[in-house]
mmCIF file of C-alpha atoms in Angstrom:
data_model
loop_
_atom_site.group_PDB
_atom_site.id
_atom_site.type_symbol
_atom_site.label_atom_id
_atom_site.label_comp_id
_atom_site.label_asym_id
_atom_site.label_seq_id
_atom_site.Cartn_x
_atom_site.Cartn_y
_atom_site.Cartn_z
ATOM 1 C CA MET H 1 -47.076 -57.553 4.023
ATOM 2 C CA SER H 2 -43.292 -58.049 5.266
ATOM 3 C CA ALA H 3 -40.847 -55.202 5.351
ATOM 4 C CA PRO H 4 -38.188 -55.076 2.839
ATOM 5 C CA LEU H 5 -35.236 -57.018 3.827
ATOM 6 C CA THR H 6 -32.796 -54.264 3.314
ATOM 7 C CA PRO H 7 -29.453 -54.801 5.335
ATOM 8 C CA PRO H 8 -28.519 -51.883 7.793
ATOM 9 C CA PRO H 9 -25.626 -49.809 6.656
ATOM 10 C CA PRO H 10 -22.141 -51.180 7.938
ATOM 11 C CA PRO H 11 -20.852 -49.214 11.025
ATOM 12 C CA HIS H 12 -18.133 -47.344 9.069
ATOM 13 C CA GLU H 13 -20.299 -46.127 6.111
ATOM 14 C CA ARG H 14 -20.148 -42.495 5.874
ATOM 15 C CA PHE H 15 -23.438 -40.316 5.522
ATOM 16 C CA PRO H 16 -24.174 -37.773 3.161
ATOM 17 C CA HIS H 17 -23.816 -35.168 5.737
ATOM 18 C CA GLY H 18 -20.221 -36.091 6.312
ATOM 19 C CA GLY H 19 -20.515 -37.677 9.825
ATOM 20 C CA TRP H 20 -20.174 -41.612 10.692
ATOM 21 C CA GLN H 21 -23.027 -43.857 11.791
ATOM 22 C CA PRO H 22 -22.485 -44.910 15.369
ATOM 23 C CA PRO H 23 -22.151 -48.554 15.919
ATOM 24 C CA SER H 24 -25.196 -50.354 17.488
ATOM 25 C CA ALA H 25 -25.441 -51.609 21.087
ATOM 26 C CA GLY H 26 -24.833 -54.992 20.330
ATOM 27 C CA GLN H 27 -21.680 -54.183 18.251
ATOM 28 C CA VAL H 28 -20.162 -52.349 21.246
ATOM 29 C CA ALA H 29 -20.864 -55.096 23.549
ATOM 30 C CA ALA H 30 -19.219 -57.370 20.888
ATOM 31 C CA ALA H 31 -16.108 -55.139 20.827
ATOM 32 C CA SER H 32 -16.000 -54.916 24.568
ATOM 33 C CA ALA H 33 -16.033 -58.329 25.398
ATOM 34 C CA ASP H 34 -13.072 -59.515 22.730
ATOM 35 C CA GLY H 35 -11.046 -56.432 23.701
ATOM 36 C CA SER H 36 -11.404 -54.615 20.963
ATOM 37 C CA THR H 37 -11.282 -50.750 21.042
ATOM 38 C CA GLY H 38 -14.669 -49.177 20.733
ATOM 39 C CA PRO H 39 -15.976 -45.490 21.203
ATOM 40 C CA GLY H 40 -14.581 -44.284 24.363
ATOM 41 C CA HIS H 41 -12.855 -47.001 24.737
ATOM 42 C CA THR H 42 -9.138 -46.255 26.371
ATOM 43 C CA GLY H 43 -7.326 -49.694 25.774
ATOM 44 C CA SER H 44 -3.888 -50.285 24.091
ATOM 45 C CA THR H 45 -4.670 -48.105 21.132
ATOM 46 C CA GLY H 46 -5.811 -44.996 22.935
ATOM 47 C CA PHE H 47 -4.572 -41.604 23.080
ATOM 48 C CA ALA H 48 -2.083 -40.576 25.409
ATOM 49 C CA GLY H 49 -3.607 -39.252 28.689
ATOM 50 C CA HIS H 50 -6.897 -41.312 28.277
ATOM 51 C CA GLY H 51 -5.619 -44.044 30.326
ATOM 52 C CA GLY H 52 -4.255 -47.504 29.291
ATOM 53 C CA HIS H 53 -1.192 -47.692 27.530
ATOM 54 C CA THR H 54 0.036 -44.741 25.213
ATOM 55 C CA GLY H 55 -0.798 -45.469 21.896
ATOM 56 C CA TYR H 56 0.958 -43.131 19.626
ATOM 57 C CA GLY H 57 3.858 -42.338 22.390
ATOM 58 C CA TRP H 58 4.653 -38.976 21.365
ATOM 59 C CA TYR H 59 4.291 -37.355 24.880
ATOM 60 C CA GLY H 60 7.376 -40.007 26.013
ATOM 61 C CA GLN H 61 9.930 -38.547 23.822
ATOM 62 C CA ASP H 62 11.273 -35.705 26.005
ATOM 63 C CA GLY H 63 14.957 -35.542 26.687
ATOM 64 C CA PRO H 64 16.709 -35.956 29.738
ATOM 65 C CA GLY H 65 16.145 -33.817 32.895
ATOM 66 C CA MET H 66 18.068 -30.373 33.174
ATOM 67 C CA ARG H 67 20.204 -31.656 36.004
ATOM 68 C CA THR H 68 21.483 -34.454 33.404
ATOM 69 C CA GLU H 69 21.822 -31.740 30.647
ATOM 70 C CA LEU H 70 24.039 -29.525 32.734
ATOM 71 C CA ARG H 71 26.100 -32.197 33.898
ATOM 72 C CA GLU H 72 26.685 -33.248 30.132
ATOM 73 C CA ALA H 73 27.435 -29.999 29.285
ATOM 74 C CA ALA H 74 29.824 -29.045 32.131
ATOM 75 C CA VAL H 75 31.702 -32.627 30.820
ATOM 76 C CA THR H 76 31.465 -31.366 26.956
ATOM 77 C CA ALA H 77 33.122 -27.834 27.974
ATOM 78 C CA VAL H 78 35.924 -29.307 29.944
ATOM 79 C CA ALA H 79 36.614 -31.869 27.358
ATOM 80 C CA VAL H 80 36.675 -29.244 24.367
ATOM 81 C CA ALA H 81 38.824 -26.615 26.735
ATOM 82 C CA LEU H 82 41.443 -29.596 27.023
ATOM 83 C CA GLY H 83 41.464 -29.866 23.354
ATOM 84 C CA GLY H 84 43.342 -26.404 23.332
ATOM 85 C CA VAL H 85 46.639 -28.404 24.650
ATOM 86 C CA LEU H 86 46.875 -29.758 20.785
ATOM 87 C CA LEU H 87 46.035 -26.605 19.174
ATOM 88 C CA GLY H 88 48.559 -24.706 20.885
ATOM 89 C CA VAL H 89 51.300 -27.398 20.093
ATOM 90 C CA LEU H 90 50.239 -27.321 16.547
ATOM 91 C CA TRP H 91 50.693 -23.578 16.506
ATOM 92 C CA TRP H 92 53.874 -23.553 17.997
ATOM 93 C CA TRP H 93 54.981 -26.547 15.601
ATOM 94 C CA LEU H 94 53.684 -25.146 12.263
ATOM 95 C CA ALA H 95 53.327 -20.999 12.855
ATOM 96 C CA PRO H 96 56.176 -19.299 10.630
ATOM 97 C CA ARG H 97 58.837 -17.840 12.455
ATOM 98 C CA VAL H 98 59.662 -14.015 12.256
ATOM 99 C CA PRO H 99 63.583 -13.481 12.304
ATOM 100 C CA LEU H 100 64.961 -10.486 14.218
ATOM 101 C CA THR H 101 68.476 -9.442 14.658
ATOM 102 C CA GLY H 102 70.127 -7.250 17.341
ATOM 103 C CA ASP H 103 72.555 -4.297 16.918
ATOM 104 C CA VAL H 104 74.275 -2.011 19.438
ATOM 105 C CA VAL H 105 73.537 1.567 19.235
ATOM 106 C CA GLY H 106 75.855 3.329 21.763
ATOM 107 C CA ASP H 107 75.464 1.626 24.940
ATOM 108 C CA ASN H 108 72.131 0.152 24.239
ATOM 109 C CA TRP H 109 71.152 -2.959 22.442
ATOM 110 C CA VAL H 110 68.068 -2.545 19.835
ATOM 111 C CA VAL H 111 66.566 -5.397 18.076
ATOM 112 C CA TYR H 112 65.178 -4.806 14.382
ATOM 113 C CA LEU H 113 63.120 -7.001 11.962
ATOM 114 C CA LYS H 114 65.627 -8.685 9.439
ATOM 115 C CA ASP H 115 62.841 -9.002 6.677
ATOM 116 C CA THR H 116 60.979 -5.623 7.350
ATOM 117 C CA GLU H 117 58.678 -6.609 4.156
ATOM 118 C CA GLY H 118 57.975 -10.296 5.364
ATOM 119 C CA GLU H 119 54.718 -11.428 6.061
ATOM 120 C CA GLN H 120 55.452 -13.995 8.726
ATOM 121 C CA ALA H 121 53.698 -12.058 11.360
ATOM 122 C CA ILE H 122 50.390 -12.381 9.137
ATOM 123 C CA GLY H 123 51.097 -16.035 9.055
ATOM 124 C CA VAL H 124 51.653 -16.633 12.790
ATOM 125 C CA ASP H 125 47.648 -15.169 13.038
ATOM 126 C CA GLY H 126 46.704 -17.061 9.900
ATOM 127 C CA THR H 127 48.238 -20.591 11.108
ATOM 128 C CA PHE H 128 46.415 -19.923 14.387
ATOM 129 C CA THR H 129 42.999 -19.112 12.940
ATOM 130 C CA LEU H 130 43.000 -22.010 10.388
ATOM 131 C CA LEU H 131 43.994 -24.497 13.200
ATOM 132 C CA ALA H 132 41.239 -23.072 15.185
ATOM 133 C CA LEU H 133 38.740 -23.552 12.515
ATOM 134 C CA GLY H 134 39.829 -27.145 11.813
ATOM 135 C CA LEU H 135 39.740 -27.847 15.620
ATOM 136 C CA GLY H 136 36.060 -26.292 15.708
ATOM 137 C CA ALA H 137 34.609 -28.449 13.369
ATOM 138 C CA VAL H 138 36.239 -31.620 14.707
ATOM 139 C CA SER H 139 35.011 -30.754 18.062
ATOM 140 C CA ALA H 140 31.674 -30.025 16.937
ATOM 141 C CA LEU H 141 31.302 -33.613 14.965
ATOM 142 C CA ALA H 142 32.657 -35.412 17.859
ATOM 143 C CA VAL H 143 29.948 -33.685 20.151
ATOM 144 C CA PHE H 144 27.407 -34.435 17.745
ATOM 145 C CA LEU H 145 28.251 -37.980 17.256
ATOM 146 C CA VAL H 146 28.528 -38.841 21.307
ATOM 147 C CA ARG H 147 24.978 -36.662 21.803
ATOM 148 C CA ARG H 148 22.490 -36.409 18.749
ATOM 149 C CA ARG H 149 19.784 -34.899 20.704
ATOM 150 C CA GLY H 150 21.620 -31.608 21.024
ATOM 151 C CA GLY H 151 20.030 -29.086 23.804
ATOM 152 C CA VAL H 152 20.822 -25.172 24.425
ATOM 153 C CA PRO H 153 23.109 -26.283 27.324
ATOM 154 C CA LEU H 154 25.273 -28.853 25.307
ATOM 155 C CA VAL H 155 25.388 -26.130 22.550
ATOM 156 C CA VAL H 156 26.645 -23.624 25.041
ATOM 157 C CA ALA H 157 29.100 -25.674 26.464
ATOM 158 C CA LEU H 158 30.669 -26.342 23.050
ATOM 159 C CA GLY H 159 30.825 -22.540 22.368
ATOM 160 C CA VAL H 160 32.387 -21.766 26.154
ATOM 161 C CA GLY H 161 34.760 -24.825 25.662
ATOM 162 C CA GLY H 162 36.071 -23.440 22.221
ATOM 163 C CA LEU H 163 36.565 -20.306 23.748
ATOM 164 C CA LEU H 164 38.322 -21.527 26.724
ATOM 165 C CA GLY H 165 40.578 -23.998 24.676
ATOM 166 C CA SER H 166 41.653 -21.081 22.357
ATOM 167 C CA LEU H 167 42.761 -19.160 25.245
ATOM 168 C CA LEU H 168 44.719 -22.066 26.690
ATOM 169 C CA ALA H 169 46.220 -22.600 23.279
ATOM 170 C CA TRP H 170 47.309 -19.266 23.070
ATOM 171 C CA ARG H 171 48.881 -18.928 26.320
ATOM 172 C CA LEU H 172 50.522 -22.519 25.619
ATOM 173 C CA GLY H 173 51.911 -21.517 22.218
ATOM 174 C CA VAL H 174 53.587 -18.268 23.742
ATOM 175 C CA TRP H 175 55.152 -20.261 26.354
ATOM 176 C CA LEU H 176 56.708 -22.985 24.398
ATOM 177 C CA GLY H 177 57.845 -20.442 21.669
ATOM 178 C CA PRO H 178 60.966 -18.344 21.971
ATOM 179 C CA ALA H 179 61.910 -16.191 24.698
ATOM 180 C CA GLN H 180 59.854 -13.236 25.353
ATOM 181 C CA ASP H 181 63.070 -10.837 26.496
ATOM 182 C CA VAL H 182 64.045 -10.193 22.875
ATOM 183 C CA VAL H 183 66.756 -7.728 24.007
ATOM 184 C CA ALA H 184 68.133 -10.490 26.626
ATOM 185 C CA HIS H 185 68.104 -12.817 23.569
ATOM 186 C CA ALA H 186 69.877 -10.910 21.260
ATOM 187 C CA LYS H 187 72.756 -10.273 23.844
ATOM 188 C CA ASP H 188 72.729 -14.167 24.102
ATOM 189 C CA VAL H 189 73.405 -14.684 20.383
ATOM 190 C CA GLY H 190 75.363 -11.759 19.906
ATOM 191 C CA LYS H 191 75.643 -8.998 17.402
ATOM 192 C CA GLY H 192 74.272 -9.018 13.975
ATOM 193 C CA VAL H 193 72.932 -12.702 14.623
ATOM 194 C CA THR H 194 69.578 -13.746 13.602
ATOM 195 C CA PHE H 195 67.276 -15.261 16.186
ATOM 196 C CA ASP H 196 63.298 -16.348 16.133
ATOM 197 C CA ALA H 197 60.746 -13.641 17.725
ATOM 198 C CA PRO H 198 58.437 -14.688 20.203
ATOM 199 C CA LEU H 199 55.367 -16.419 19.227
ATOM 200 C CA LYS H 200 52.519 -13.742 19.390
ATOM 201 C CA LEU H 201 48.866 -13.307 18.288
ATOM 202 C CA ASN H 202 48.107 -9.835 17.272
ATOM 203 C CA ALA H 203 44.852 -10.682 15.963
ATOM 204 C CA LYS H 204 42.677 -11.329 19.021
ATOM 205 C CA GLY H 205 39.636 -11.977 17.071
ATOM 206 C CA ALA H 206 41.201 -14.890 15.905
ATOM 207 C CA LEU H 207 40.247 -16.601 19.620
ATOM 208 C CA LEU H 208 36.562 -16.546 18.360
ATOM 209 C CA ALA H 209 37.324 -18.840 15.355
ATOM 210 C CA TRP H 210 37.187 -22.145 17.497
ATOM 211 C CA PRO H 211 33.807 -21.440 19.173
ATOM 212 C CA LEU H 212 32.088 -19.989 16.068
ATOM 213 C CA ALA H 213 33.259 -23.031 13.893
ATOM 214 C CA GLY H 214 32.038 -25.259 16.299
ATOM 215 C CA LEU H 215 28.509 -23.528 16.613
ATOM 216 C CA VAL H 216 27.970 -23.492 13.049
ATOM 217 C CA VAL H 217 28.964 -26.870 12.194
ATOM 218 C CA HIS H 218 27.133 -28.434 15.205
ATOM 219 C CA LEU H 219 24.057 -26.151 13.700
ATOM 220 C CA GLY H 220 24.377 -27.674 10.172
ATOM 221 C CA LEU H 221 24.913 -31.257 11.474
ATOM 222 C CA THR H 222 21.664 -31.375 13.776
ATOM 223 C CA ALA H 223 19.713 -29.613 11.046
ATOM 224 C CA LEU H 224 21.002 -32.318 8.673
ATOM 225 C CA PHE H 225 21.076 -35.430 10.593
ATOM 226 C CA GLY H 226 19.529 -34.798 14.032
ATOM 227 C CA PRO H 227 16.298 -36.394 15.404
ATOM 228 C CA ARG H 228 13.244 -34.929 14.250
ATOM 229 C CA ASP H 229 10.673 -33.716 16.295
ATOM 230 C CA PRO H 230 7.469 -36.009 16.458
ATOM 231 C CA ASP H 231 4.404 -34.903 14.383
ATOM 232 C CA PRO H 232 1.971 -33.092 16.748
ATOM 233 C CA PHE H 233 -1.031 -34.128 14.905
ATOM 234 C CA PRO H 234 -1.277 -37.800 14.976
ATOM 235 C CA PRO H 235 -2.348 -39.581 11.375
ATOM 236 C CA VAL H 236 -6.452 -40.331 11.791
ATOM 237 C CA ASP H 237 -6.935 -44.277 11.576
ATOM 238 C CA PRO H 238 -9.530 -44.852 8.741
ATOM 239 C CA TYR H 239 -10.910 -47.862 10.903
ATOM 240 C CA VAL H 240 -11.747 -45.657 13.846
ATOM 241 C CA PRO H 241 -15.029 -43.852 13.972
ATOM 242 C CA GLN H 242 -14.610 -40.234 13.771
ATOM 243 C CA ARG H 243 -17.099 -37.472 14.880
ATOM 244 C CA PRO H 244 -17.738 -34.829 12.349
ATOM 245 C CA ASP H 245 -15.449 -32.446 14.204
ATOM 246 C CA GLY H 246 -12.601 -34.418 13.645
ATOM 247 C CA GLY H 247 -12.561 -36.242 17.064
ATOM 248 C CA ALA H 248 -13.105 -39.505 18.453
ATOM 249 C CA PRO H 249 -16.357 -40.720 19.556
ATOM 250 C CA GLY H 250 -16.591 -40.465 23.242
ATOM 251 C CA ALA H 251 -13.294 -38.030 23.682
#
């Protein structure tokens, strides 16, 4: 009496208990002969760290070394800080003028505000703050376009460069503005003649506008358009036999 000619189940047919039937020895030998992947095989589609080629390559996407990041961060900080020259010139050019006038009381010269209710002094601080916010956003965009990967050293360099640029702009604007000795200036122009007060930044907190704007804009750009971290759990190949615990056979 002959045995029923029932073909064996295919190697990828799932048994009721949830596991895969391991392929037969003949199938393993045939797969090894033609270079295909079998259980325990570490060929071109193996996982990283099992020998051969790195199949998915998630472990090869690390950024540059720390020395390279620090060098790029230093260059970024210097470049952003030099932008303070532009901020200083724009502040000196666009800031409102505070009118003063001189008078002689006895033998002494005194200087008064010509418009005691004017808001020009507040406008000077506001102009610096608005310009610093704009340059902070522009510098963050430029840094993001040059190096999208980001990194802690780059972000720190952006903040430090923005602060140094604000300090440079403040001192440059004061230097370009009217003379600091208002009494001598009043004597030069004469009694009762209106002249401009020296450029002064009363709200020192405006120096933080540039670095804060740069950090916020860079963070937003990185969150929206920056590279995403790779998936730590690679997708399972449905054509590769799996063990009941989810691992590959022979791993």
